[in-house]
Coordinates of C-alpha atoms and ligand atoms in Angstrom, one line a residue:
X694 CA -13.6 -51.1 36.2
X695 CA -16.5 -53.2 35.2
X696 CA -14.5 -56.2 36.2
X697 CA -14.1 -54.9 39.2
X698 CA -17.6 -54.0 39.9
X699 CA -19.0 -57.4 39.3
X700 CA -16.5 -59.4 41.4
X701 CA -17.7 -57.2 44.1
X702 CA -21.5 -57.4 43.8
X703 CA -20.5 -61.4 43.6
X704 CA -18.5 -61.4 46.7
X705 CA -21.6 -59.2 48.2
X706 CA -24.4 -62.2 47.1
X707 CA -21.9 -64.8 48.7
X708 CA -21.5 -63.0 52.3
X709 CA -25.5 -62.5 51.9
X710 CA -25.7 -66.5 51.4
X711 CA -23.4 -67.2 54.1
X712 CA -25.7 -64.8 56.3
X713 CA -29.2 -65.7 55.5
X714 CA -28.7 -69.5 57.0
X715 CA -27.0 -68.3 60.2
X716 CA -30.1 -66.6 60.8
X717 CA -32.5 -69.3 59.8
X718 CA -30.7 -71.5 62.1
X719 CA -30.5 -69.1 65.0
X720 CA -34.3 -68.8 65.2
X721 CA -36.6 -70.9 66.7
X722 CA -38.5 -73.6 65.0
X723 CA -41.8 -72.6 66.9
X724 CA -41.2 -68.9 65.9
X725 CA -43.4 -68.9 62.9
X726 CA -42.9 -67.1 59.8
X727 CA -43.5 -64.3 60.2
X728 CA -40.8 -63.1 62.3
X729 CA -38.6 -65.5 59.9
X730 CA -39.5 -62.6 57.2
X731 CA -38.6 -59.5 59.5
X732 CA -34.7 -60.9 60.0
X733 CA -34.5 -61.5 56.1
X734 CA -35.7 -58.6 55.4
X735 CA -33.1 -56.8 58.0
X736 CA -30.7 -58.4 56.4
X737 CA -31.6 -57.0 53.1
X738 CA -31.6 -53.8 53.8
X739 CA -27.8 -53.8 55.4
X740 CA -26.9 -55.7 51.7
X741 CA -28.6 -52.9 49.9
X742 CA -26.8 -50.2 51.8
X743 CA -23.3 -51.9 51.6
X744 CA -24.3 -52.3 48.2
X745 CA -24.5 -48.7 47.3
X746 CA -21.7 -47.7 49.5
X747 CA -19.6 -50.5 47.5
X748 CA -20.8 -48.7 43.9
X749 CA -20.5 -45.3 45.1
X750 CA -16.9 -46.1 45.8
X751 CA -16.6 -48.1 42.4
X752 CA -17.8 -44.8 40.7
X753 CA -15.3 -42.5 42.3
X754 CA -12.3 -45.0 41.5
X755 CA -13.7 -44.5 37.7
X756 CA -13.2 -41.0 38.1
X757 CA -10.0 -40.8 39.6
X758 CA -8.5 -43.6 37.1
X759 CA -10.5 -41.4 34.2
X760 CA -8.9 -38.4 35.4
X761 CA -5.5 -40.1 35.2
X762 CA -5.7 -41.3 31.9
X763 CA -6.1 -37.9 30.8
X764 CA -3.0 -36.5 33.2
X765 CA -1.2 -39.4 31.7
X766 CA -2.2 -38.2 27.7
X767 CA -1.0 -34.7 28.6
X768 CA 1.9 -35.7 29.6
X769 CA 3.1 -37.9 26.6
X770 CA 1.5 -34.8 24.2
X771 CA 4.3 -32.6 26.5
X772 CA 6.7 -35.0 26.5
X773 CA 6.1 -35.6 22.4
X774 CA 6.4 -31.3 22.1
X775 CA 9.3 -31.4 23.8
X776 CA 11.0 -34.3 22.4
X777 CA 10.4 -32.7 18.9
X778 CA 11.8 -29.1 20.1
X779 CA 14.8 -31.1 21.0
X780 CA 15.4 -32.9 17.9
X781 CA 15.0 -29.8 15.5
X782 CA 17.3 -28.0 17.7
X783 CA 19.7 -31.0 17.4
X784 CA 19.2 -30.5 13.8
X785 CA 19.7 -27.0 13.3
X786 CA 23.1 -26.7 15.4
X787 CA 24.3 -29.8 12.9
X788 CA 22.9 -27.6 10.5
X789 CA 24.9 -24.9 11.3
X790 CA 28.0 -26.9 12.1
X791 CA 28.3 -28.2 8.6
X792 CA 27.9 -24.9 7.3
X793 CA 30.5 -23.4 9.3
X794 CA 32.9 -26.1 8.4
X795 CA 32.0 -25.7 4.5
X796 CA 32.8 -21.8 5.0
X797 CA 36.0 -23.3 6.9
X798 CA 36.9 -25.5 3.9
X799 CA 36.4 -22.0 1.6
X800 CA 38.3 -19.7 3.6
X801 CA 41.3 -22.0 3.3
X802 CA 40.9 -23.1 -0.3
X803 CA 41.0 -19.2 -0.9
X804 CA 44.0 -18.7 1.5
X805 CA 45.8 -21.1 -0.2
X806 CA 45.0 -20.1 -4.0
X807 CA 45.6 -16.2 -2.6
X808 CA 49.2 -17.6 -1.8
X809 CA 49.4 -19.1 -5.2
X810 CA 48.5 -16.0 -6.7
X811 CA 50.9 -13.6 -4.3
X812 CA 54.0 -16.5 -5.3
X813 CA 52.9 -16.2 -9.5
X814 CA 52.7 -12.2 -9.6
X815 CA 56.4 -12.5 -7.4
X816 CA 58.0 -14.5 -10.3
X817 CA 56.2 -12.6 -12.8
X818 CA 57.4 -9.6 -11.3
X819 CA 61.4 -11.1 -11.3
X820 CA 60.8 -12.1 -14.7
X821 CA 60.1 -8.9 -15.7
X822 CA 63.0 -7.2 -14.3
X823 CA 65.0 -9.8 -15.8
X824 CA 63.6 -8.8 -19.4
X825 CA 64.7 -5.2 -18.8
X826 CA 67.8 -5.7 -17.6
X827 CA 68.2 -7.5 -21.0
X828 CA 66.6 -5.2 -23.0
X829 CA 69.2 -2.8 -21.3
X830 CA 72.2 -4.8 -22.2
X831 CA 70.7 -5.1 -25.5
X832 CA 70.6 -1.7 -26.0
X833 CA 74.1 -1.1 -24.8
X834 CA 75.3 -3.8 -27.0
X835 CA 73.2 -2.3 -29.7
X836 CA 74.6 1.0 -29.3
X837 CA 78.4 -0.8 -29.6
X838 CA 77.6 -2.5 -32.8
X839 CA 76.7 0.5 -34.5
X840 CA 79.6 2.2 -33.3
X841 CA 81.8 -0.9 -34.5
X842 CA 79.8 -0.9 -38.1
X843 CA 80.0 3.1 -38.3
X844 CA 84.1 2.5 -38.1
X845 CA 84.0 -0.6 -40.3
X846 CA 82.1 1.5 -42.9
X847 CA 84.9 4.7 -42.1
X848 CA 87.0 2.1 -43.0
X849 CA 86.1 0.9 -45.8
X850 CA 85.5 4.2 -47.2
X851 CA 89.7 5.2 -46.3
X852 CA 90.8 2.2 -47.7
X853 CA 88.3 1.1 -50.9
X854 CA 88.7 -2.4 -50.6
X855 CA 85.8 -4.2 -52.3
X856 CA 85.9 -7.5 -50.8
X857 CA 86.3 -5.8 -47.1
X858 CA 83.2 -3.8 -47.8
X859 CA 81.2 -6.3 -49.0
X860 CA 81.8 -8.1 -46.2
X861 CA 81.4 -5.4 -43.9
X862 CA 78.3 -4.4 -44.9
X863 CA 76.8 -8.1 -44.6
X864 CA 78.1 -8.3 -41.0
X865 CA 76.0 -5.1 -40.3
X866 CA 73.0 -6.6 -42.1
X867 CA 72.5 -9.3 -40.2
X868 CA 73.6 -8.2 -36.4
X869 CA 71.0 -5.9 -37.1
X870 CA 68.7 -8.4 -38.1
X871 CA 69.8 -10.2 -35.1
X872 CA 68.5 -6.9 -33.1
X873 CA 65.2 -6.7 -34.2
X874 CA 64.9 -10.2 -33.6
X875 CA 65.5 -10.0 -30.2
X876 CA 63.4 -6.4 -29.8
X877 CA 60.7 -8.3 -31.4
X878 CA 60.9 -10.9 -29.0
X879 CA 61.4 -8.6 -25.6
X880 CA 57.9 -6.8 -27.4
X881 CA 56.7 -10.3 -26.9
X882 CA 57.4 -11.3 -23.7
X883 CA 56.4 -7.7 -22.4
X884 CA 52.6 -8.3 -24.6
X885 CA 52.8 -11.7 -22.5
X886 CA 53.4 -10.0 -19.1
X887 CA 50.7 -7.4 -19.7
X888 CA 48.3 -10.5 -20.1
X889 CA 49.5 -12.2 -17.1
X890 CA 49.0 -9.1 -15.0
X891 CA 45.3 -8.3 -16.5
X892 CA 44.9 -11.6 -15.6
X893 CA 45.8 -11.1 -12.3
X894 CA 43.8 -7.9 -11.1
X895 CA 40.6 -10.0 -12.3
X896 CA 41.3 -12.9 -10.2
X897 CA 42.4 -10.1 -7.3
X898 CA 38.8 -9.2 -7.4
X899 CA 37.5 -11.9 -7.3
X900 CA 38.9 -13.5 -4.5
X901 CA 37.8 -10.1 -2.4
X902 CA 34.4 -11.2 -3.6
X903 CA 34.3 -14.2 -2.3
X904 CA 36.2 -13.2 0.8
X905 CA 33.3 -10.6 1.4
X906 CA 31.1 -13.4 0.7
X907 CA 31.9 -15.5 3.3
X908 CA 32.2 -12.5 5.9
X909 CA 28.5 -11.8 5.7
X910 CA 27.7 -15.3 5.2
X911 CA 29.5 -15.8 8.4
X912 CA 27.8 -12.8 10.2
X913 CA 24.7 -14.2 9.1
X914 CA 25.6 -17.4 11.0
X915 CA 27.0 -15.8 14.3
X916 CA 23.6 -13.4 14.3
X917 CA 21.2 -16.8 13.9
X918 CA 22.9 -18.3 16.5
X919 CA 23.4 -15.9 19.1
X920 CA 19.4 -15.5 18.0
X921 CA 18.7 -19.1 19.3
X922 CA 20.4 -19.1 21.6
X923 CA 18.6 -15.8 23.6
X924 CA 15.7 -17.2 22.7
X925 CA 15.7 -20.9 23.9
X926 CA 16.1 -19.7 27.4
X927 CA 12.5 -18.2 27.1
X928 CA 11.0 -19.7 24.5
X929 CA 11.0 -23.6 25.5
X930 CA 7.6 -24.1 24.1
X931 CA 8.0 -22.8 20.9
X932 CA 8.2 -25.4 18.1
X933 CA 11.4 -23.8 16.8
X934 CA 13.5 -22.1 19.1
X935 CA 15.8 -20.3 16.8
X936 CA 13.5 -18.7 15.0
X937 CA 13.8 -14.8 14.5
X938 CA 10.7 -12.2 15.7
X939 CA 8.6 -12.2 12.4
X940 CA 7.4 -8.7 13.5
X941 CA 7.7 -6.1 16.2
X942 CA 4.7 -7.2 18.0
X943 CA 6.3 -10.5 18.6
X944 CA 9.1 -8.7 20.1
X945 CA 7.3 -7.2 22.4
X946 CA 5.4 -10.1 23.2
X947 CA 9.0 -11.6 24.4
X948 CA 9.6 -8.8 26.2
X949 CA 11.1 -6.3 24.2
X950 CA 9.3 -2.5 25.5
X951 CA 11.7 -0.2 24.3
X952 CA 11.5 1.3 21.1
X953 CA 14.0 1.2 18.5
X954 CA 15.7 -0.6 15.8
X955 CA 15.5 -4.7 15.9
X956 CA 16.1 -7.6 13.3
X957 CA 13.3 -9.3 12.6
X958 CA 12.5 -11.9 9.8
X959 CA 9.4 -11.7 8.0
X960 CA 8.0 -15.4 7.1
X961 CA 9.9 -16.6 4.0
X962 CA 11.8 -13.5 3.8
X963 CA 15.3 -12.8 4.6
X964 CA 16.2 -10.8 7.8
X965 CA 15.5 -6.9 7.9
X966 CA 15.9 -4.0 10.0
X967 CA 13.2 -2.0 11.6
X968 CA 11.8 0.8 14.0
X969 CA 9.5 -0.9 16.3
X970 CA 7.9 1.9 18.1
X971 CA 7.0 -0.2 21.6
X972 CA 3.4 1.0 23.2
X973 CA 1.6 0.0 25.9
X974 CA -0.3 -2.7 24.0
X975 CA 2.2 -4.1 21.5
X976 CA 4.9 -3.1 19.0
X977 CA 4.7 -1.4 15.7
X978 CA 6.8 -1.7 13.0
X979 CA 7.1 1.5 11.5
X980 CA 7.1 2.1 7.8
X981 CA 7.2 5.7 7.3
X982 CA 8.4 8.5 8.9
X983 CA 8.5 12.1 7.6
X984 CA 9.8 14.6 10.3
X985 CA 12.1 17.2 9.0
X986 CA 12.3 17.5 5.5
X987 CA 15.9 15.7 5.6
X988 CA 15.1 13.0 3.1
X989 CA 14.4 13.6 -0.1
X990 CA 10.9 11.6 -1.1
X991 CA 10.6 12.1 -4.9
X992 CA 12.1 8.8 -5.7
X993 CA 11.5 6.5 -8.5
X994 CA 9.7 3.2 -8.1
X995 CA 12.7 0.8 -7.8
X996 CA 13.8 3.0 -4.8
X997 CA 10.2 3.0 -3.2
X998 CA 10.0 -1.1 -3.6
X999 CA 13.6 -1.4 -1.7
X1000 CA 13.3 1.5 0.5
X1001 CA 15.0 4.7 1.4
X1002 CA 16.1 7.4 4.4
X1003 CA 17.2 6.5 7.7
X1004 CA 15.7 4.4 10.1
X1005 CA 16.5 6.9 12.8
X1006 CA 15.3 9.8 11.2
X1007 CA 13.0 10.1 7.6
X1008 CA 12.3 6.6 5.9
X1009 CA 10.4 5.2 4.0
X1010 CA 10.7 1.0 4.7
X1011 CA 10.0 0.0 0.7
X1012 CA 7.1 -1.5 -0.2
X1013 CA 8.8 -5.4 -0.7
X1014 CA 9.9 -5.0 2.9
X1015 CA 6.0 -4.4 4.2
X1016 CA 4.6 -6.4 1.7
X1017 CA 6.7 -9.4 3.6
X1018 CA 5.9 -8.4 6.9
X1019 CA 1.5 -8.5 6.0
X1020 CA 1.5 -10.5 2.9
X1021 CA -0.8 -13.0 5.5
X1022 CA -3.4 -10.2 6.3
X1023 CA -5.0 -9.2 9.3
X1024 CA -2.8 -6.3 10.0
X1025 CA -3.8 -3.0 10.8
X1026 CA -2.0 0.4 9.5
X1027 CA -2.1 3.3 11.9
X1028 CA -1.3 6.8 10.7
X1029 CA -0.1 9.8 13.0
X1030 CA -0.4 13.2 11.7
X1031 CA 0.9 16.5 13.2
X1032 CA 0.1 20.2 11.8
X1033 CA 1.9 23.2 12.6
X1034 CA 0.1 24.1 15.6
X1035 CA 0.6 21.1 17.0
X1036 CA -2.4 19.3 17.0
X1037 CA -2.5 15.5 16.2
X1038 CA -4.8 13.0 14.7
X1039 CA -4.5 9.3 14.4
X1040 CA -6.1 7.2 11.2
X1041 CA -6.6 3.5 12.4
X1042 CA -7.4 1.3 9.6
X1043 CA -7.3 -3.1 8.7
X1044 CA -4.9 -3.0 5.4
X1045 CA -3.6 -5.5 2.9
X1046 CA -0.8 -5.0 0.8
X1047 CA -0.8 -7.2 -2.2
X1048 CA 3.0 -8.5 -4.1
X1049 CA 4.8 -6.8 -6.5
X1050 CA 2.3 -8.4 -9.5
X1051 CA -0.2 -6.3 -8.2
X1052 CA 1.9 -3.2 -8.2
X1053 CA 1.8 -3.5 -4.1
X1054 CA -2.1 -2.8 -4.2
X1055 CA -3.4 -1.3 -1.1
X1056 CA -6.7 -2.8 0.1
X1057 CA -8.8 -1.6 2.4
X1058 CA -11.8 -3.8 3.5
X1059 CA -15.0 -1.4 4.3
X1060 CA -16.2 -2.3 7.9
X1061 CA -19.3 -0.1 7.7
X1062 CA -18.3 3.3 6.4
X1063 CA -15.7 4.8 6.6
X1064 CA -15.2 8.3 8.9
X1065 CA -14.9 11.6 7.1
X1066 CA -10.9 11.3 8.4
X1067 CA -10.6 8.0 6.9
X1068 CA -12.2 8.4 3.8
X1069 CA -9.0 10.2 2.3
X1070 CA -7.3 6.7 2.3
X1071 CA -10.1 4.2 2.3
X1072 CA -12.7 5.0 0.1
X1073 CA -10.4 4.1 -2.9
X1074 CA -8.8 1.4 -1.5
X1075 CA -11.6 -0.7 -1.2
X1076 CA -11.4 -2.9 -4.1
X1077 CA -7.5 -2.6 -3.9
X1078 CA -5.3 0.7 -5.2
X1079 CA -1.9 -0.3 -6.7
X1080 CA 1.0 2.0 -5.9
X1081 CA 2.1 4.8 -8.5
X1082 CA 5.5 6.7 -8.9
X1083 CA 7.1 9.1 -11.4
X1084 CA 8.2 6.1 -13.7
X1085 CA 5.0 3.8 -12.9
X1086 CA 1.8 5.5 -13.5
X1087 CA -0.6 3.1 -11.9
X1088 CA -3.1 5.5 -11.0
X1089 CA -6.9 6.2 -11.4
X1090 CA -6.9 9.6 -13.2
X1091 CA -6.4 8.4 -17.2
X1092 CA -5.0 11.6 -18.4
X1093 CA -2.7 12.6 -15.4
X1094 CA 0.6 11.6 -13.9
X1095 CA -0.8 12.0 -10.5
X1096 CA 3.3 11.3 -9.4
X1097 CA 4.8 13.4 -11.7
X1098 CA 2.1 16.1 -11.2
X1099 CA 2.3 16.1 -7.5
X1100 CA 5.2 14.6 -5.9
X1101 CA 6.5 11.0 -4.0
X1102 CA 5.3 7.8 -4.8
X1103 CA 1.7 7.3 -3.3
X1104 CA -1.6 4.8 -3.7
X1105 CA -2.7 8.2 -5.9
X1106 CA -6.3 7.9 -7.1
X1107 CA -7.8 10.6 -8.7
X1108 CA -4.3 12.7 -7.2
X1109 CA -6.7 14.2 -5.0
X1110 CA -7.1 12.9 -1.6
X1111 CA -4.0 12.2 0.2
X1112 CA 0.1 11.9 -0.1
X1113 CA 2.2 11.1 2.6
X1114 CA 5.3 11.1 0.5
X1115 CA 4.4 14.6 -1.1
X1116 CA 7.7 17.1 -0.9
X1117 CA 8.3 18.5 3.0
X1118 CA 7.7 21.9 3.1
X1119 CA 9.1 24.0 6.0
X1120 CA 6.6 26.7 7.8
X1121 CA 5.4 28.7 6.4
X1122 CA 4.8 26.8 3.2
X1123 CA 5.3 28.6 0.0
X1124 CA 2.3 30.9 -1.1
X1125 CA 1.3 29.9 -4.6
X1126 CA -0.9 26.7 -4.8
X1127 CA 0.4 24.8 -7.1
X1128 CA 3.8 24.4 -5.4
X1129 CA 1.0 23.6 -1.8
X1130 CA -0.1 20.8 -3.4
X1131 CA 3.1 18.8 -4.3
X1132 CA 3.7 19.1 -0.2
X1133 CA 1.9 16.5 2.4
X1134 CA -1.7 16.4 2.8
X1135 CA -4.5 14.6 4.3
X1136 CA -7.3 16.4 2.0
X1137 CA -10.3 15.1 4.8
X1138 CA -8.1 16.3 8.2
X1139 CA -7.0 19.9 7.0
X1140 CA -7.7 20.2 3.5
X1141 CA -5.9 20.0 0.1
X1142 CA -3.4 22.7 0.2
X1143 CA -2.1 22.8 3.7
X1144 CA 1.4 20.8 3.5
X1145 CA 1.8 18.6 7.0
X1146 CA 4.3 19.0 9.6
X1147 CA 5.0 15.2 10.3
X1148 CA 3.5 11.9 9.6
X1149 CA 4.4 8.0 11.2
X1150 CA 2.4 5.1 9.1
X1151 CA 2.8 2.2 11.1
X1152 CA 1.6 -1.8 11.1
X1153 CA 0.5 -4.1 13.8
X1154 CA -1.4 -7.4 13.8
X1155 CA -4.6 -6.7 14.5
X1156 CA -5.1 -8.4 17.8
X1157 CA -3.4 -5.3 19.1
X1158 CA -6.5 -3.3 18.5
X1159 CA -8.4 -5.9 20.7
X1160 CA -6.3 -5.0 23.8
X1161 CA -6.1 -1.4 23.2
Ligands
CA2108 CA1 -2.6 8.3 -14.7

């Protein structure tokens, strides 16, 4: 652009030059000076004005070229983005396709060693039959020779012939040697067969294993796939279109607005099943639901880590499952209560939930202070509360069970302040307190000993809370 500039405030001195002499030439030699002055001062002014016309114009062809360097760098960063998107999902079908020809490879090694197996038990089987036929002729044979040896032996005793008798009686000896040769080799063979067939059932199992194996395995394949495949058509711009939801609330934010139960995958984590309950400003997956009394909530802790109940009905989503879902933070856990008048409340609050080497701690960061309502869960929580169940006391009461006192697994404290997972008590709730306060309460909404009618925990990121 400079270039450009200076050739043209050259070519603007050189038409200048070529005008000035015209000028001089045109005016009179008597006209004096001064008048000589005027013209090249005229002449000046036009050279200034075309001047600044001629940079004006040099300044907006800066712009423009400016601007289209920076269309142009757009368009490569696109066109890079795009190129990549393509690549990976070059990758990941190749990906895919060798798997689904090692699975291939598998399914027929096993069909062919399942053939194998079918063809050995088939001549086992024969071989067996053949043995028993044997041992049947044995046996009849058997039964002849003793008849033969118990006349030989009438014989001998009729006619007392020493040298028959002797005779006799060593015949006997060893054909009945010969038999329990023979029986000791059917017993044997039969020992053998028993082996065989042992043998057999083990390897049965196993190939049902692996058959099962490669079933899911495959399902696991058709479900990515058919994943990708949805999503590519509305996800161009993401980096990796196969990719499942990680959470609910990315769900909706592809469109989903209808609540119910979706596959997600959880960053590092293998695909799960959830209830995303779809609101107006995003989707929540849902980690607890108690409705009905219909699932039983005193469980031990290695059912509380997996999970438990029905995702349709009373769950509880297991404390590995939600720990995968916010292990990165900034997700919020909302809690609906219900009492038996109907009347509702809703707890809001930011949450982490540590691993399992911090016995799922529940932390709570303190914005301010926390409400009267949100004390029951919070003001514990702050420096992080690790979960407790009959089998785990992790609690902060050093002389109490608070889980096998009470009921459920909870973040117990002091046992005092709240249990979602307390026992379910149909209305009206049993009279004597002791059994009231094994039920579910929210000790800061309607005190200790009144046993809930329903509660939903549920987690969102927390840019929901922004829109809502
Ligand atoms: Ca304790």
């Amino acid at each position: 652009m400079k270039a450009t500039l200076v050739t043209l405030t050259l070519s603007l001195a050189l038409v200048t030059a070529a005008a000035f002499p015209f000028e001089r030439k045109g005016a009179s030699a008597s006209g004096g000076a001064a008048k000589e002055k005027r013209v090249q001062y005229a002449a000046w002014d036009d050279v200034n004005v075309i001047a600044h016309g001629l940079l004006q114009l040099g300044q907006g062809l800066k712009e423009h070229v400016d601007k289209t360097k920076v269309q142009m760098r757009d368009i490569s960063t696109k066109l890079k983005v795009f190129n990549r998107t393509v690549t990976e999902m070059g990758k990941e079908s190749q990906r895919l396709q060798v798997e689904g020809e090692a699975l291939k490879v598998r399914a027929r090694g096993l069909e062919d060693r399942e053939g194998q197996l079918l063809n050995v038990t088939a001549e086992l089987r024969e071989k067996a039959e053949e043995m028993q036929q044997e041992r049947r002729t044995m046996g009849e044979r058997m039964s002849r020779l003793e008849e033969r040896v118990d006349s030989m032996l009438q014989g001998a005793a009729g006619r007392p012939e020493p040298h028959t008798g002797a005779k006799n009686r060593s015949d006997a000896r060893s054909i009945q040697l010969m038999l329990e040769a023979q029986n000791r080799r059917i017993d044997d063979l039969m020992e053998r067969i028993r082996l065989q067939q042992e043998k057999l059932d083990k390897q049965n199992v196993r190939i049902r294993t692996l058959q099962s194996q490669i079933q899911s395995s495959r399902q696991r394949n058709n479900l990515r796939s058919s994943n990708g495949s949805a999503q590519s058509g509305v996800t161009e711009q993401r980096d990796s279109p196969v990719e499942m939801a990680s959470d609910c609330h990315e769900l909706f934010l592809r469109g989903e607005t209808v609540s119910g139960i979706y596959t997600i995958q959880p960053k590092n984590a293998e695909p799960i099943n959830v209830f995303c309950e779809m609101t107006a400003d995003g989707g929540w997956t849902v980690i607890q639901r108690r409705q009905d009394g219909s699932v039983d909530f005193d469980q031990l802790w290695q059912a509380y880590e997996k999970g438990f109940g029905s995702l349709n009905g009373e769950f509880w989503l297991g404390l590995e499952k939600i720990h995968s879902i916010a292990k990165d933070g900034g997700y919020i856990l909302n809690i609906n209560l219900s009492d038996w008048g109907d009347d509702v409340v809703s707890v809001r609050l930011p949450f982490q939930l540590g691993g399992e080497e911090t016995k799922y701690s529940l932390q709570i960061p303190e914005a301010g202070t926390f409400s009267t309502l949100e004390s029951s869960l919070g003001t514990d929580a702050t420096s992080g509360l690790p979960f407790s169940t009959h089998d785990q006391d992790n609690d902060q009461k050093s002389d109490t069970n608070c889980a096998q006192h009470l009921s459920g697994g909870w973040w117990f404290s002091n046992c005092g302040r709240s249990n979602l997972n307390g026992r379910y008590f149909q209305s009206p709730p049993p009279k004597q307190r002791h059994q009231r306060k094994q039920g579910i309460f929210w000790k800061t909404w309607r005190g200790r000993y009144y046993p809930l009618k329903s509660s939903v925990m549920m987690i969102a990121p927390a840019v929901i809370e922004n829109k809502s």
